[in-house]
Short mmCIF file of C-alpha atoms and ligand atoms in Angstrom, two decimals:
data_model
loop_
_atom_site.label_atom_id
_atom_site.label_comp_id
_atom_site.label_asym_id
_atom_site.label_seq_id
_atom_site.Cartn_x
_atom_site.Cartn_y
_atom_site.Cartn_z
CA MET A 1 86.98 99.04 110.61
CA LEU A 2 89.90 100.12 113.15
CA LYS A 3 88.24 102.62 115.30
CA GLY A 4 89.21 102.36 118.89
CA LYS A 5 92.29 100.60 117.95
CA SER A 6 95.76 102.40 118.37
CA ALA A 7 98.82 101.49 116.42
CA LEU A 8 102.77 101.99 116.62
CA VAL A 9 104.25 101.63 112.90
CA THR A 10 108.33 102.07 113.34
CA GLY A 11 109.94 103.54 110.46
CA SER A 12 106.79 105.65 109.62
CA THR A 13 108.28 108.80 108.61
CA SER A 14 108.68 107.43 104.81
CA GLY A 15 107.77 104.95 102.49
CA ILE A 16 106.20 101.67 103.37
CA GLY A 17 105.65 102.75 107.15
CA LEU A 18 104.35 106.17 106.36
CA ALA A 19 101.73 104.59 103.73
CA ILE A 20 100.70 101.66 106.64
CA ALA A 21 100.35 104.63 109.25
CA ARG A 22 98.16 106.61 106.91
CA ALA A 23 96.05 103.62 105.98
CA PHE A 24 95.24 102.68 109.68
CA ALA A 25 94.64 106.28 110.42
CA ARG A 26 92.18 106.61 107.64
CA ASP A 27 90.38 103.55 109.08
CA GLY A 28 90.13 105.20 112.29
CA ALA A 29 93.09 103.84 114.09
CA ASP A 30 95.17 106.24 116.34
CA VAL A 31 98.69 106.49 115.28
CA MET A 32 102.29 106.59 116.88
CA LEU A 33 104.77 107.20 114.01
CA ASN A 34 108.36 106.63 114.22
CA GLY A 35 111.60 107.39 112.33
CA PHE A 36 114.02 109.69 111.03
CA GLY A 37 113.81 112.87 108.95
CA ASP A 38 113.70 116.55 109.28
CA ALA A 39 111.70 117.40 112.10
CA ALA A 40 109.47 120.34 110.57
CA GLU A 41 108.69 117.84 107.95
CA ILE A 42 107.69 115.01 110.28
CA GLU A 43 105.71 117.47 112.44
CA ARG A 44 103.68 118.36 109.08
CA VAL A 45 103.07 114.80 108.39
CA ARG A 46 102.00 113.84 112.00
CA ALA A 47 99.36 116.75 112.06
CA GLY A 48 98.57 116.30 108.66
CA ILE A 49 97.25 112.64 109.60
CA ALA A 50 95.77 113.91 112.66
CA GLY A 51 94.03 116.62 110.65
CA GLU A 52 93.06 114.62 107.67
CA PHE A 53 91.47 111.65 109.45
CA GLY A 54 90.18 112.95 113.00
CA VAL A 55 92.66 110.60 114.77
CA ARG A 56 95.37 110.93 117.48
CA ALA A 57 98.65 110.84 115.60
CA GLU A 58 101.82 111.03 117.98
CA TYR A 59 105.46 110.84 116.93
CA SER A 60 108.41 109.13 118.94
CA PRO A 61 111.90 109.66 117.56
CA ALA A 62 113.43 106.25 119.03
CA ASP A 63 116.31 104.47 117.56
CA MET A 64 115.59 101.09 116.44
CA SER A 65 119.00 100.21 116.95
CA LYS A 66 118.90 101.04 120.88
CA PRO A 67 116.79 98.68 122.93
CA GLU A 68 116.38 101.02 125.90
CA GLU A 69 114.78 103.77 123.28
CA ILE A 70 112.48 100.91 121.85
CA GLU A 71 111.07 100.11 125.06
CA ALA A 72 110.62 103.83 126.07
CA MET A 73 108.65 104.40 122.69
CA VAL A 74 106.46 101.44 123.31
CA ARG A 75 105.77 102.67 126.89
CA ALA A 76 104.91 106.29 125.67
CA ALA A 77 102.47 105.02 123.12
CA GLU A 78 100.86 102.90 125.92
CA ALA A 79 100.74 106.33 127.99
CA ALA A 80 99.42 108.07 124.82
CA PHE A 81 96.75 105.73 123.76
CA GLY A 82 96.34 103.59 126.97
CA LYS A 83 97.42 100.56 124.83
CA VAL A 84 99.34 99.16 121.84
CA ASP A 85 96.65 97.14 119.89
CA ILE A 86 98.67 97.05 116.43
CA LEU A 87 102.44 96.87 116.12
CA VAL A 88 103.86 97.16 113.04
CA ASN A 89 107.90 96.62 112.89
CA ASN A 90 108.88 98.28 109.46
CA ALA A 91 111.99 100.24 110.22
CA GLY A 92 114.66 99.20 108.01
CA ILE A 93 118.10 100.02 106.33
CA GLN A 94 120.18 98.42 103.30
CA PHE A 95 123.59 98.49 102.72
CA VAL A 96 125.04 96.52 99.40
CA SER A 97 128.76 95.17 98.95
CA PRO A 98 130.53 91.66 98.84
CA ILE A 99 130.56 89.99 102.12
CA GLU A 100 134.37 90.36 102.24
CA GLU A 101 134.19 93.99 102.37
CA PHE A 102 131.14 94.43 104.14
CA PRO A 103 131.65 97.09 106.85
CA ILE A 104 131.24 95.39 110.30
CA ASP A 105 129.47 98.42 111.72
CA LYS A 106 126.65 98.14 108.44
CA TRP A 107 126.29 94.54 109.45
CA ASN A 108 125.56 95.18 113.09
CA ALA A 109 123.20 98.13 112.35
CA ILE A 110 121.28 95.72 109.93
CA ILE A 111 120.86 93.04 112.20
CA ALA A 112 119.90 95.45 115.12
CA ILE A 113 117.33 97.76 113.09
CA ASN A 114 115.93 95.28 110.42
CA LEU A 115 115.80 92.00 113.08
CA SER A 116 116.47 92.74 116.64
CA SER A 117 114.48 95.88 117.11
CA ALA A 118 111.15 93.53 116.24
CA PHE A 119 112.21 91.21 119.19
CA HIS A 120 112.35 94.21 121.50
CA THR A 121 109.13 96.11 120.40
CA MET A 122 107.29 92.65 120.97
CA ARG A 123 108.96 92.18 124.15
CA ALA A 124 107.57 95.44 125.33
CA ALA A 125 104.29 95.23 123.61
CA LEU A 126 103.15 91.60 124.35
CA PRO A 127 102.21 91.79 127.91
CA GLY A 128 99.61 94.36 127.55
CA MET A 129 98.42 92.38 124.34
CA LYS A 130 97.94 89.39 126.18
CA GLN A 131 96.47 91.07 129.22
CA ARG A 132 93.57 92.67 126.86
CA GLY A 133 93.21 89.23 124.75
CA TRP A 134 93.74 91.18 121.21
CA GLY A 135 96.69 92.25 119.35
CA ARG A 136 98.20 92.49 115.78
CA ILE A 137 101.47 92.30 114.91
CA ILE A 138 103.05 92.81 111.55
CA ASN A 139 106.30 92.66 110.40
CA THR A 140 107.46 93.98 107.12
CA ALA A 141 109.94 91.43 105.86
CA SER A 142 110.94 91.15 102.28
CA ALA A 143 111.11 88.63 99.38
CA HIS A 144 114.67 88.64 100.90
CA ALA A 145 113.04 86.50 103.67
CA LEU A 146 112.50 83.92 100.96
CA VAL A 147 115.49 84.09 98.69
CA ALA A 148 118.70 85.75 98.52
CA SER A 149 120.75 87.94 96.18
CA PRO A 150 124.19 88.74 96.24
CA PHE A 151 125.69 91.50 98.08
CA LYS A 152 122.96 91.68 100.68
CA ALA A 153 124.39 89.42 103.46
CA ALA A 154 122.96 91.50 106.37
CA TYR A 155 119.77 92.47 104.74
CA VAL A 156 118.84 89.01 103.49
CA ALA A 157 120.21 87.41 107.01
CA ALA A 158 118.02 89.86 108.96
CA LYS A 159 114.84 89.26 106.75
CA HIS A 160 115.26 85.51 107.04
CA GLY A 161 115.38 86.02 110.66
CA ILE A 162 112.24 88.11 110.79
CA ALA A 163 110.47 85.06 109.28
CA GLY A 164 111.38 82.79 112.08
CA LEU A 165 110.83 85.33 114.58
CA THR A 166 107.40 85.88 112.91
CA LYS A 167 106.46 82.18 113.37
CA THR A 168 107.79 81.74 116.62
CA ALA A 169 105.86 84.72 118.19
CA ALA A 170 102.65 83.27 116.22
CA LEU A 171 102.95 80.12 118.16
CA GLU A 172 103.52 81.56 121.43
CA THR A 173 100.41 83.79 121.05
CA ALA A 174 97.95 81.54 119.20
CA GLN A 175 95.64 81.16 121.85
CA GLN A 176 95.58 84.68 123.06
CA GLY A 177 93.67 86.68 120.32
CA ILE A 178 97.17 88.14 119.14
CA THR A 179 98.13 87.33 115.25
CA VAL A 180 101.53 87.85 114.13
CA ASN A 181 102.33 88.04 110.34
CA ALA A 182 104.91 88.89 107.97
CA ILE A 183 104.48 90.70 104.77
CA CYS A 184 107.14 90.27 101.88
CA PRO A 185 107.03 92.69 99.59
CA GLY A 186 109.11 92.74 96.34
CA TYR A 187 110.67 95.79 95.09
CA VAL A 188 108.66 98.67 95.85
CA TRP A 189 109.34 102.26 95.09
CA THR A 190 110.66 103.94 98.12
CA PRO A 191 113.76 106.06 99.10
CA LEU A 192 115.48 102.72 100.49
CA VAL A 193 115.36 101.41 96.90
CA GLU A 194 116.23 104.75 95.20
CA ARG A 195 119.29 104.89 97.72
CA GLN A 196 120.52 101.29 96.68
CA ILE A 197 120.84 101.98 93.01
CA PRO A 198 124.14 103.73 92.94
CA ASP A 199 125.76 101.31 95.09
CA THR A 200 124.54 98.32 93.24
CA ALA A 201 125.74 99.76 89.86
CA LYS A 202 128.99 99.99 91.37
CA ALA A 203 129.03 96.72 92.88
CA ARG A 204 128.22 95.17 89.45
CA GLY A 205 129.80 97.52 87.29
CA ILE A 206 126.95 98.63 85.48
CA THR A 207 124.62 101.51 84.89
CA GLU A 208 121.97 102.69 87.22
CA GLU A 209 119.13 102.30 84.48
CA GLU A 210 120.66 98.75 83.87
CA VAL A 211 120.28 98.08 87.59
CA LYS A 212 116.78 99.05 87.58
CA ARG A 213 115.97 97.14 84.54
CA ASP A 214 118.33 94.11 84.68
CA VAL A 215 118.86 93.87 88.77
CA LEU A 216 115.84 94.95 90.42
CA LEU A 217 112.88 94.32 87.80
CA ALA A 218 114.64 91.41 86.52
CA ALA A 219 113.65 89.39 89.39
CA GLN A 220 109.93 90.74 89.45
CA PRO A 221 107.92 88.85 86.83
CA THR A 222 105.27 91.61 86.45
CA LYS A 223 108.06 94.05 85.77
CA GLU A 224 106.55 96.68 87.71
CA PHE A 225 107.36 98.09 91.38
CA VAL A 226 104.92 97.23 94.19
CA THR A 227 103.33 100.48 95.35
CA VAL A 228 103.23 101.27 99.10
CA ASP A 229 99.47 101.47 99.24
CA GLU A 230 99.10 97.80 98.00
CA VAL A 231 101.33 96.97 101.07
CA ALA A 232 99.49 99.03 103.49
CA ALA A 233 96.02 97.42 102.06
CA LEU A 234 97.29 94.20 102.89
CA ALA A 235 98.63 95.49 106.65
CA VAL A 236 94.90 97.15 107.18
CA PHE A 237 93.64 93.51 106.28
CA LEU A 238 95.80 91.83 108.87
CA ALA A 239 94.98 94.26 111.34
CA SER A 240 91.02 93.43 110.86
CA ASP A 241 89.06 91.16 112.71
CA ALA A 242 88.52 89.17 109.60
CA ALA A 243 92.19 88.01 109.47
CA ARG A 244 91.71 86.71 113.02
CA SER A 245 92.80 83.12 111.78
CA MET A 246 95.73 84.35 110.00
CA THR A 247 98.93 83.98 111.91
CA GLY A 248 102.66 83.12 111.45
CA SER A 249 102.14 83.88 107.83
CA ILE A 250 104.67 85.02 105.74
CA LEU A 251 102.87 86.57 102.91
CA THR A 252 104.29 87.74 99.67
CA MET A 253 103.41 90.53 97.77
CA ASP A 254 106.09 90.42 95.08
CA GLY A 255 104.91 90.61 91.60
CA GLY A 256 105.51 86.88 91.23
CA TRP A 257 109.21 87.14 92.33
CA THR A 258 109.64 84.25 94.56
CA ALA A 259 107.16 81.73 92.29
CA ALA A 260 110.17 81.53 90.00
P1 NAD B 301 112.34 103.99 103.70
O1 NAD B 301 113.69 104.42 103.54
O2 NAD B 301 111.63 104.74 102.64
O3 NAD B 301 111.78 104.05 105.07
C1 NAD B 301 112.55 103.48 106.04
C2 NAD B 301 112.01 103.76 107.35
O4 NAD B 301 112.80 103.65 108.24
C3 NAD B 301 112.05 105.79 107.57
O5 NAD B 301 111.16 105.93 108.16
C4 NAD B 301 113.36 105.56 108.69
O6 NAD B 301 113.53 107.14 109.10
C5 NAD B 301 113.06 104.75 109.39
N1 NAD B 301 114.37 104.28 110.02
C6 NAD B 301 115.49 103.80 109.41
N2 NAD B 301 116.46 103.56 110.33
C7 NAD B 301 115.80 103.86 111.55
C8 NAD B 301 116.29 103.60 112.84
N3 NAD B 301 117.49 103.37 113.53
N4 NAD B 301 115.29 103.78 113.98
C9 NAD B 301 114.18 103.96 113.52
N5 NAD B 301 113.65 104.43 112.31
C10 NAD B 301 114.51 104.00 111.45
O7 NAD B 301 112.52 102.45 103.06
P2 NAD B 301 110.94 101.19 102.99
O8 NAD B 301 111.45 101.10 101.39
O9 NAD B 301 109.62 102.26 103.08
O10 NAD B 301 111.24 100.14 103.85
C11 NAD B 301 110.57 99.83 104.89
C12 NAD B 301 110.74 98.49 105.29
O11 NAD B 301 110.12 97.80 104.17
C13 NAD B 301 112.26 98.05 105.30
O12 NAD B 301 111.94 97.15 106.52
C14 NAD B 301 112.47 97.55 104.09
O13 NAD B 301 113.41 96.35 104.44
C15 NAD B 301 111.28 96.70 103.75
N6 NAD B 301 111.08 96.43 102.60
C16 NAD B 301 111.05 97.41 101.54
C17 NAD B 301 111.02 97.10 100.26
C18 NAD B 301 111.41 98.07 99.06
O14 NAD B 301 111.68 97.62 97.94
N7 NAD B 301 111.13 99.29 99.34
C19 NAD B 301 111.24 95.71 99.57
C20 NAD B 301 110.87 94.64 100.63
C21 NAD B 301 110.69 95.29 102.10
#
């Protein structure tokens, strides 16, 4: 279905981004991975995708907090594949703390990586998409693009921001064969969630088991974590021609969280 297309997925060395990159490759797209991690492990993942799915797989180590590296990554993808048809803005980090103790460098990093990086990738990739009259931009937002939780000021602000950026970009590209949508997952079991459990336990003065049950899954009526493959399947649909008329949509996949 995505044969002949090329995709750039930020933050795809782990979790949701890796599942999306693998799902695109399974569907025939060439993919450029991005993100941090052990170099040998990333190379194993990259070569594995190319071998398993018979597509081209590249990797960019660009830091999503650095605008010049972001632009260079988009140019590298265009150079490798001739074009970027599908852009997934997925890289993200979390930090949990009351506002008055929130470290300023953490605030700046979360706004840069979770929000501004999507502006920089779009700024670099949109001219090519407009020229070709086809493009798909998918932003991994969060249920926190629609509702808030205490102690996640920067994350909630960035994710609400990405919803606004998604809608604005959708309006600007609506007549040019380009769609821009955001996926808002609830809690998905990934390293990002696993890592925030100790800090949430500390901030709330409860055990890590209580964080899982009473904080995370308390918000999710299904009482189950969303899986990375479910999010990836929605991304594949949004990238397809069948989703041509969906643009500017803020789509939830949150086990009913934001229905409450
Ligand atoms: P993860 O920690 O497994 O993956 C994050 C990815 O981003 C990794 O590949 C990491 O290397 C990369 N990354 C981090 N900082 C980067 C930087 N400066 N430059 C480039 N890459 C960087 O996390 P995940 O849970 O898969 O999260 C992916 C996205 O999904 C994030 O935007 C997150 O906010 C969002 N999300 C996650 C959940 C969840 O419950 N896991 C829920 C809603 C939204």
